[in-house]
Short mmCIF file of C-alpha atoms in Angstrom, two decimals:
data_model
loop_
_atom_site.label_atom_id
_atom_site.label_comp_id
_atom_site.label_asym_id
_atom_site.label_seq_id
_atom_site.Cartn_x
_atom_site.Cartn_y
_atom_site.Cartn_z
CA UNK A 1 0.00 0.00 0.00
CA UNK A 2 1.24 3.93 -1.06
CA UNK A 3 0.97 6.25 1.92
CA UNK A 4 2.88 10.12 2.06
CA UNK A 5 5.02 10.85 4.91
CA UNK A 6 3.18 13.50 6.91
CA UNK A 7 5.45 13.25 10.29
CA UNK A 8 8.95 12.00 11.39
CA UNK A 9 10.84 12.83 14.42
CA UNK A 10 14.18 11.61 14.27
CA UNK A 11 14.86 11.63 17.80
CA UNK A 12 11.98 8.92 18.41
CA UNK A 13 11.90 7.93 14.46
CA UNK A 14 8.15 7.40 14.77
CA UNK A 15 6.11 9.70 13.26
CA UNK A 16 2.67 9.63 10.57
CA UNK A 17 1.41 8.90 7.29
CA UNK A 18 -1.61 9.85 5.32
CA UNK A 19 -3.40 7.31 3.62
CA UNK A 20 -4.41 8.17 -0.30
CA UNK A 21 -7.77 8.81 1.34
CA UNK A 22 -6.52 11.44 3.85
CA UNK A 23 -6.27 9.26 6.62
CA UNK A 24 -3.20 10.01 8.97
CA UNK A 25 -2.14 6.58 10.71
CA UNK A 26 1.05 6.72 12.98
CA UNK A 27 4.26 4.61 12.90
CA UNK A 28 6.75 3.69 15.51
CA UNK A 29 10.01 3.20 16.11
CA UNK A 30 9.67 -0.47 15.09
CA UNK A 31 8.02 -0.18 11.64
CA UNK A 32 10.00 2.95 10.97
CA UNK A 33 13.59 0.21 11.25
CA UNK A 34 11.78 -2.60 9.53
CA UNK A 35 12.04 -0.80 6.14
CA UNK A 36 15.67 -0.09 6.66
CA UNK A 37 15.29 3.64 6.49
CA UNK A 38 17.76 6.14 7.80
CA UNK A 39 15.65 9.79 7.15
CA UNK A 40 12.26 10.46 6.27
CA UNK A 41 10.89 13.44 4.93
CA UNK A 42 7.54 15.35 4.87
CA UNK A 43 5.78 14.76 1.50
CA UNK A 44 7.73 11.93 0.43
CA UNK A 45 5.92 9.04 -0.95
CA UNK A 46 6.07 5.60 0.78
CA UNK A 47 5.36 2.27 1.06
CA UNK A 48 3.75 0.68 3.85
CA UNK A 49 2.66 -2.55 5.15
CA UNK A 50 -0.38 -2.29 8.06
CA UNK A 51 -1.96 -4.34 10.91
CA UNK A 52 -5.14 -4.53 12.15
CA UNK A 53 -8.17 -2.50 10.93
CA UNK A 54 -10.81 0.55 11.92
CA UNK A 55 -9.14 1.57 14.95
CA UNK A 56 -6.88 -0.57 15.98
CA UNK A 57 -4.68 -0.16 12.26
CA UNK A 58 -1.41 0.60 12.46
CA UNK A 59 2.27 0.58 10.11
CA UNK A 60 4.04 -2.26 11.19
CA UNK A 61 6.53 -1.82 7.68
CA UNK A 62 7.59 1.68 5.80
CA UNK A 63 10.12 2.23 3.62
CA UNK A 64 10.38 4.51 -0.02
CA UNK A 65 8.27 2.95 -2.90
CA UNK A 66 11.97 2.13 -4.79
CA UNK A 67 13.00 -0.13 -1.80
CA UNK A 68 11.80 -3.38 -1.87
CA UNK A 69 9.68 -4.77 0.59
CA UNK A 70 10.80 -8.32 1.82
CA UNK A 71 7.24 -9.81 2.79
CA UNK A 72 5.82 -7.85 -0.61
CA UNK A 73 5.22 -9.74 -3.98
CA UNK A 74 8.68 -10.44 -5.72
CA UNK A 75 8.69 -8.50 -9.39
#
């Protein structure tokens, strides 16, 4: 799934992503390292993996849309 960065805090590395709908959903520290990231920035475009659903939904994978996600389809 294609989100946009919204938030990051380096400090933390957790942070928020809107949905294509304009839903924000947050990410922590732990889905933030599963995509081997180093820096996110506001606006970019991203690829995320989620859990769960209504209100209990959350990013347990993000990473750019040119990485490659390891429990993705293979290409």
């Amino acid at each position: 799934m294609q989100a946009t960065a919204f938030t990051y805090d380096p400090e933390t590395r957790g942070g928020s992503v809107l949905l294509d709908d304009g839903t924000p959903l947050p990410f922590d520290a732990a889905a933030f390292d599963a995509g081997g990231l180093r820096l996110l920035r506001p606006g970019q475009r991203v690829r995320i993996r989620t859990d769960g659903s209504a209100d209990t939904r959350r990013v347990v994978f993000i990473t750019l849309q040119t990485f490659p996600d390891p429990m993705g389809p293979k290409v």
